[in-house]
Amino acid sequence: MAVNVNSLEGNEIADDYVRTASQTEGGKWAQTWAVFKGSFWKLVLINVIMLICCAPALGILIYRNFYISTVIAPNYPFNGNTGIGYPAYPGTDGLAESLFLKADLVFYAILIGAGLIAAIGLSGGAYAIKKLLNTQGGFSFKGFFHGIKVGYFKTVLPLTLFLVFFFACVIIGDWKDLVIAQGGSKGGPITAYVFIIIATVLVGIYCAWLFAVGLSYRLKFSKLIKNSFALLAASPLQTVLIAGFALIPVWVFMLSTFLISTANTLFFILASVLLLLLVLFGVSFILLVWMSFTQWVFDLYVTPKIQTVEDRKKELESEEDEGKRIARELLAAGRSELLVKPILPVAEGIAVAPLGQTFTRADIERVASSRQKLESDVADYENKHKNDPVYAEYSKLFADREKALQPQGKKGKKKKVSSANLLK
């Protein structure tokens, strides 16, 4: 299928890294597996940070289940026929479903708001994992926060859209149960529920592409929407298969909840181990698989800018040599007196009184007095402004560079001079 994604060319978001060629033999998934093994604890760290940001959303879902099981269920009679006994309750058909519907309206609406906080961790985590894949293990906290800066709003949009459809899916499901419990017609509610499930799945897949494209390329909103749809349409079968594989942590979580519900000790231990694995790298695994797959699709239609390890080393060495040259030229030129200390601005009325062609001793004394006053004003101005940031920072920068070029360290040992020290 012909795909026109020309607007992606040259707009890749890779501000703090250069993409390097993998030295792992094999295809894309062999390279992804190598990154997973070699950067496992980095993925664990990224996963923990993302879980912290997702804590409000997870807390809402946990409290929702707690509220239903401990507040609603024990305090309401849910039988439709009370029979003979005391006290006598009125008909309660659909009461449970009605309470569930009201609870879900509140909790899942709040969940949409909690997505704004979760997007912080997801944007930073996805960018950090993309960097891991493109640099064969490169990671820094600065890069994580850079991902938040460039990708937060592009993460909020698809996440909020998906949560709105998920909210509608839950509410329509509760409404279906309520109508059926009250003896209403089943056809309409079931049909509506099936349609909203299909719509939620399709929107979820599209939002995943919107998320990946937004974190990978700088595009206007209209082009972001268009290119995301084009890439999804170009790889529908692969997208569905990879999405199912990436969501293995979700399937494991559902299995764990089922095992816990069986009240079997062995199953409970197994479920606990599975949940621990999810805490360690569940979300990171989803993003690792998805970002690797989407990068593969991008490379099919956009020419990737990839450097070999040797070329990257030569570039870094060249940059460091250039940095040293600039720093040494600056030191050789010496401190600029115009920048190192405050200088009294020139203004009317502060110039030294001139001497005419003929002058007397009184004129000479007047000029000397004027010069002394000017020197005093210059000294006073310098003392008053010498600690201003513009002068203090310049002096500190020069002192740091001079110190960086010293051949001896604090203990008299020879030290390595780097352009990072010279130009920071």
mmCIF file with all atom_site columns, N, CA and C in Angstrom, residues 1-9 209 217 227 230-236 238 294-304:
data_model
loop_
_atom_site.group_PDB
_atom_site.id
_atom_site.type_symbol
_atom_site.label_atom_id
_atom_site.label_alt_id
_atom_site.label_comp_id
_atom_site.label_asym_id
_atom_site.label_entity_id
_atom_site.label_seq_id
_atom_site.pdbx_PDB_ins_code
_atom_site.Cartn_x
_atom_site.Cartn_y
_atom_site.Cartn_z
_atom_site.occupancy
_atom_site.B_iso_or_equiv
_atom_site.pdbx_formal_charge
_atom_site.auth_seq_id
_atom_site.auth_comp_id
_atom_site.auth_asym_id
_atom_site.auth_atom_id
_atom_site.pdbx_PDB_model_num
ATOM 1  N N  . MET A 1 1   ? 0.842  -1.203 0.000  1.00 0.00 ? 1   MET A N  1
ATOM 2  C CA . MET A 1 1   ? 0.000  0.000  0.000  1.00 0.00 ? 1   MET A CA 1
ATOM 3  C C  . MET A 1 1   ? 0.877  1.252  0.000  1.00 0.00 ? 1   MET A C  1
ATOM 4  N N  . ALA A 1 2   ? 0.605  2.182  -0.931 1.00 0.00 ? 2   ALA A N  1
ATOM 5  C CA . ALA A 1 2   ? 1.397  3.417  -1.001 1.00 0.00 ? 2   ALA A CA 1
ATOM 6  C C  . ALA A 1 2   ? 1.006  4.343  0.143  1.00 0.00 ? 2   ALA A C  1
ATOM 7  N N  . VAL A 1 3   ? 2.011  4.782  0.891  1.00 0.00 ? 3   VAL A N  1
ATOM 8  C CA . VAL A 1 3   ? 1.773  5.648  2.035  1.00 0.00 ? 3   VAL A CA 1
ATOM 9  C C  . VAL A 1 3   ? 2.565  6.929  1.854  1.00 0.00 ? 3   VAL A C  1
ATOM 10 N N  . ASN A 1 4   ? 1.899  8.065  1.949  1.00 0.00 ? 4   ASN A N  1
ATOM 11 C CA . ASN A 1 4   ? 2.561  9.356  1.812  1.00 0.00 ? 4   ASN A CA 1
ATOM 12 C C  . ASN A 1 4   ? 2.750  9.970  3.191  1.00 0.00 ? 4   ASN A C  1
ATOM 13 N N  . VAL A 1 5   ? 3.972  9.859  3.701  1.00 0.00 ? 5   VAL A N  1
ATOM 14 C CA . VAL A 1 5   ? 4.298  10.436 5.006  1.00 0.00 ? 5   VAL A CA 1
ATOM 15 C C  . VAL A 1 5   ? 5.527  11.332 4.856  1.00 0.00 ? 5   VAL A C  1
ATOM 16 N N  . ASN A 1 6   ? 5.541  12.120 3.787  1.00 0.00 ? 6   ASN A N  1
ATOM 17 C CA . ASN A 1 6   ? 6.694  12.978 3.515  1.00 0.00 ? 6   ASN A CA 1
ATOM 18 C C  . ASN A 1 6   ? 6.933  14.003 4.614  1.00 0.00 ? 6   ASN A C  1
ATOM 19 N N  . SER A 1 7   ? 5.872  14.379 5.310  1.00 0.00 ? 7   SER A N  1
ATOM 20 C CA . SER A 1 7   ? 6.030  15.397 6.350  1.00 0.00 ? 7   SER A CA 1
ATOM 21 C C  . SER A 1 7   ? 6.839  14.897 7.537  1.00 0.00 ? 7   SER A C  1
ATOM 22 N N  . LEU A 1 8   ? 7.036  13.574 7.647  1.00 0.00 ? 8   LEU A N  1
ATOM 23 C CA . LEU A 1 8   ? 7.850  13.043 8.736  1.00 0.00 ? 8   LEU A CA 1
ATOM 24 C C  . LEU A 1 8   ? 9.335  13.247 8.489  1.00 0.00 ? 8   LEU A C  1
ATOM 25 N N  . GLU A 1 9   ? 9.722  13.331 7.221  1.00 0.00 ? 9   GLU A N  1
ATOM 26 C CA . GLU A 1 9   ? 11.136 13.423 6.860  1.00 0.00 ? 9   GLU A CA 1
ATOM 27 C C  . GLU A 1 9   ? 11.769 14.671 7.468  1.00 0.00 ? 9   GLU A C  1
ATOM 28 N N  . TRP A 1 209 ? -1.032 4.546  17.939 1.00 0.00 ? 209 TRP A N  1
ATOM 29 C CA . TRP A 1 209 ? -0.250 5.087  16.836 1.00 0.00 ? 209 TRP A CA 1
ATOM 30 C C  . TRP A 1 209 ? -0.068 6.598  16.985 1.00 0.00 ? 209 TRP A C  1
ATOM 31 N N  . TYR A 1 217 ? 8.001  12.475 16.172 1.00 0.00 ? 217 TYR A N  1
ATOM 32 C CA . TYR A 1 217 ? 8.160  13.514 15.158 1.00 0.00 ? 217 TYR A CA 1
ATOM 33 C C  . TYR A 1 217 ? 7.477  14.803 15.596 1.00 0.00 ? 217 TYR A C  1
ATOM 34 N N  . ASN A 1 227 ? -0.982 11.439 9.522  1.00 0.00 ? 227 ASN A N  1
ATOM 35 C CA . ASN A 1 227 ? 0.105  10.466 9.400  1.00 0.00 ? 227 ASN A CA 1
ATOM 36 C C  . ASN A 1 227 ? -0.110 9.253  10.294 1.00 0.00 ? 227 ASN A C  1
ATOM 37 N N  . ALA A 1 230 ? -2.479 7.088  8.438  1.00 0.00 ? 230 ALA A N  1
ATOM 38 C CA . ALA A 1 230 ? -1.844 6.489  7.253  1.00 0.00 ? 230 ALA A CA 1
ATOM 39 C C  . ALA A 1 230 ? -0.958 5.304  7.651  1.00 0.00 ? 230 ALA A C  1
ATOM 40 N N  . LEU A 1 231 ? -0.204 5.446  8.720  1.00 0.00 ? 231 LEU A N  1
ATOM 41 C CA . LEU A 1 231 ? 0.676  4.361  9.151  1.00 0.00 ? 231 LEU A CA 1
ATOM 42 C C  . LEU A 1 231 ? -0.119 3.182  9.702  1.00 0.00 ? 231 LEU A C  1
ATOM 43 N N  . LEU A 1 232 ? -1.232 3.458  10.378 1.00 0.00 ? 232 LEU A N  1
ATOM 44 C CA . LEU A 1 232 ? -2.104 2.382  10.845 1.00 0.00 ? 232 LEU A CA 1
ATOM 45 C C  . LEU A 1 232 ? -2.712 1.633  9.661  1.00 0.00 ? 232 LEU A C  1
ATOM 46 N N  . ALA A 1 233 ? -3.172 2.385  8.658  1.00 0.00 ? 233 ALA A N  1
ATOM 47 C CA . ALA A 1 233 ? -3.782 1.755  7.483  1.00 0.00 ? 233 ALA A CA 1
ATOM 48 C C  . ALA A 1 233 ? -2.763 0.957  6.687  1.00 0.00 ? 233 ALA A C  1
ATOM 49 N N  . ALA A 1 234 ? -1.483 1.320  6.787  1.00 0.00 ? 234 ALA A N  1
ATOM 50 C CA . ALA A 1 234 ? -0.451 0.624  6.021  1.00 0.00 ? 234 ALA A CA 1
ATOM 51 C C  . ALA A 1 234 ? -0.031 -0.695 6.673  1.00 0.00 ? 234 ALA A C  1
ATOM 52 N N  . SER A 1 235 ? -0.337 -0.860 7.957  1.00 0.00 ? 235 SER A N  1
ATOM 53 C CA . SER A 1 235 ? 0.089  -2.088 8.658  1.00 0.00 ? 235 SER A CA 1
ATOM 54 C C  . SER A 1 235 ? -0.981 -2.559 9.635  1.00 0.00 ? 235 SER A C  1
ATOM 55 N N  . PRO A 1 236 ? -2.204 -2.830 9.166  1.00 0.00 ? 236 PRO A N  1
ATOM 56 C CA . PRO A 1 236 ? -3.295 -3.181 10.093 1.00 0.00 ? 236 PRO A CA 1
ATOM 57 C C  . PRO A 1 236 ? -3.090 -4.526 10.781 1.00 0.00 ? 236 PRO A C  1
ATOM 58 N N  . GLN A 1 238 ? -0.243 -6.328 11.166 1.00 0.00 ? 238 GLN A N  1
ATOM 59 C CA . GLN A 1 238 ? 0.918  -6.290 12.060 1.00 0.00 ? 238 GLN A CA 1
ATOM 60 C C  . GLN A 1 238 ? 0.603  -5.516 13.336 1.00 0.00 ? 238 GLN A C  1
ATOM 61 N N  . THR A 1 294 ? 6.847  0.357  16.090 1.00 0.00 ? 294 THR A N  1
ATOM 62 C CA . THR A 1 294 ? 6.545  1.590  15.352 1.00 0.00 ? 294 THR A CA 1
ATOM 63 C C  . THR A 1 294 ? 7.810  2.166  14.702 1.00 0.00 ? 294 THR A C  1
ATOM 64 N N  . GLN A 1 295 ? 8.963  2.013  15.364 1.00 0.00 ? 295 GLN A N  1
ATOM 65 C CA . GLN A 1 295 ? 10.207 2.490  14.752 1.00 0.00 ? 295 GLN A CA 1
ATOM 66 C C  . GLN A 1 295 ? 10.522 1.697  13.483 1.00 0.00 ? 295 GLN A C  1
ATOM 67 N N  . TRP A 1 296 ? 10.237 0.402  13.520 1.00 0.00 ? 296 TRP A N  1
ATOM 68 C CA . TRP A 1 296 ? 10.421 -0.427 12.326 1.00 0.00 ? 296 TRP A CA 1
ATOM 69 C C  . TRP A 1 296 ? 9.525  0.050  11.186 1.00 0.00 ? 296 TRP A C  1
ATOM 70 N N  . VAL A 1 297 ? 8.272  0.397  11.492 1.00 0.00 ? 297 VAL A N  1
ATOM 71 C CA . VAL A 1 297 ? 7.357  0.898  10.460 1.00 0.00 ? 297 VAL A CA 1
ATOM 72 C C  . VAL A 1 297 ? 7.827  2.255  9.955  1.00 0.00 ? 297 VAL A C  1
ATOM 73 N N  . PHE A 1 298 ? 8.282  3.130  10.857 1.00 0.00 ? 298 PHE A N  1
ATOM 74 C CA . PHE A 1 298 ? 8.796  4.432  10.424 1.00 0.00 ? 298 PHE A CA 1
ATOM 75 C C  . PHE A 1 298 ? 9.939  4.254  9.428  1.00 0.00 ? 298 PHE A C  1
ATOM 76 N N  . ASP A 1 299 ? 10.825 3.320  9.721  1.00 0.00 ? 299 ASP A N  1
ATOM 77 C CA . ASP A 1 299 ? 11.999 3.126  8.867  1.00 0.00 ? 299 ASP A CA 1
ATOM 78 C C  . ASP A 1 299 ? 11.635 2.600  7.484  1.00 0.00 ? 299 ASP A C  1
ATOM 79 N N  . LEU A 1 300 ? 10.444 2.004  7.352  1.00 0.00 ? 300 LEU A N  1
ATOM 80 C CA . LEU A 1 300 ? 10.010 1.537  6.036  1.00 0.00 ? 300 LEU A CA 1
ATOM 81 C C  . LEU A 1 300 ? 9.671  2.689  5.106  1.00 0.00 ? 300 LEU A C  1
ATOM 82 N N  . TYR A 1 301 ? 9.213  3.809  5.670  1.00 0.00 ? 301 TYR A N  1
ATOM 83 C CA . TYR A 1 301 ? 8.718  4.919  4.856  1.00 0.00 ? 301 TYR A CA 1
ATOM 84 C C  . TYR A 1 301 ? 9.534  6.199  5.006  1.00 0.00 ? 301 TYR A C  1
ATOM 85 N N  . VAL A 1 302 ? 10.375 6.287  6.036  1.00 0.00 ? 302 VAL A N  1
ATOM 86 C CA . VAL A 1 302 ? 11.209 7.468  6.263  1.00 0.00 ? 302 VAL A CA 1
ATOM 87 C C  . VAL A 1 302 ? 12.666 7.015  6.344  1.00 0.00 ? 302 VAL A C  1
ATOM 88 N N  . THR A 1 303 ? 13.528 7.632  5.566  1.00 0.00 ? 303 THR A N  1
ATOM 89 C CA . THR A 1 303 ? 14.939 7.243  5.566  1.00 0.00 ? 303 THR A CA 1
ATOM 90 C C  . THR A 1 303 ? 15.555 7.548  6.928  1.00 0.00 ? 303 THR A C  1
ATOM 91 N N  . PRO A 1 304 ? 16.008 6.531  7.658  1.00 0.00 ? 304 PRO A N  1
ATOM 92 C CA . PRO A 1 304 ? 16.554 6.773  8.997  1.00 0.00 ? 304 PRO A CA 1
ATOM 93 C C  . PRO A 1 304 ? 17.962 7.353  8.937  1.00 0.00 ? 304 PRO A C  1
#
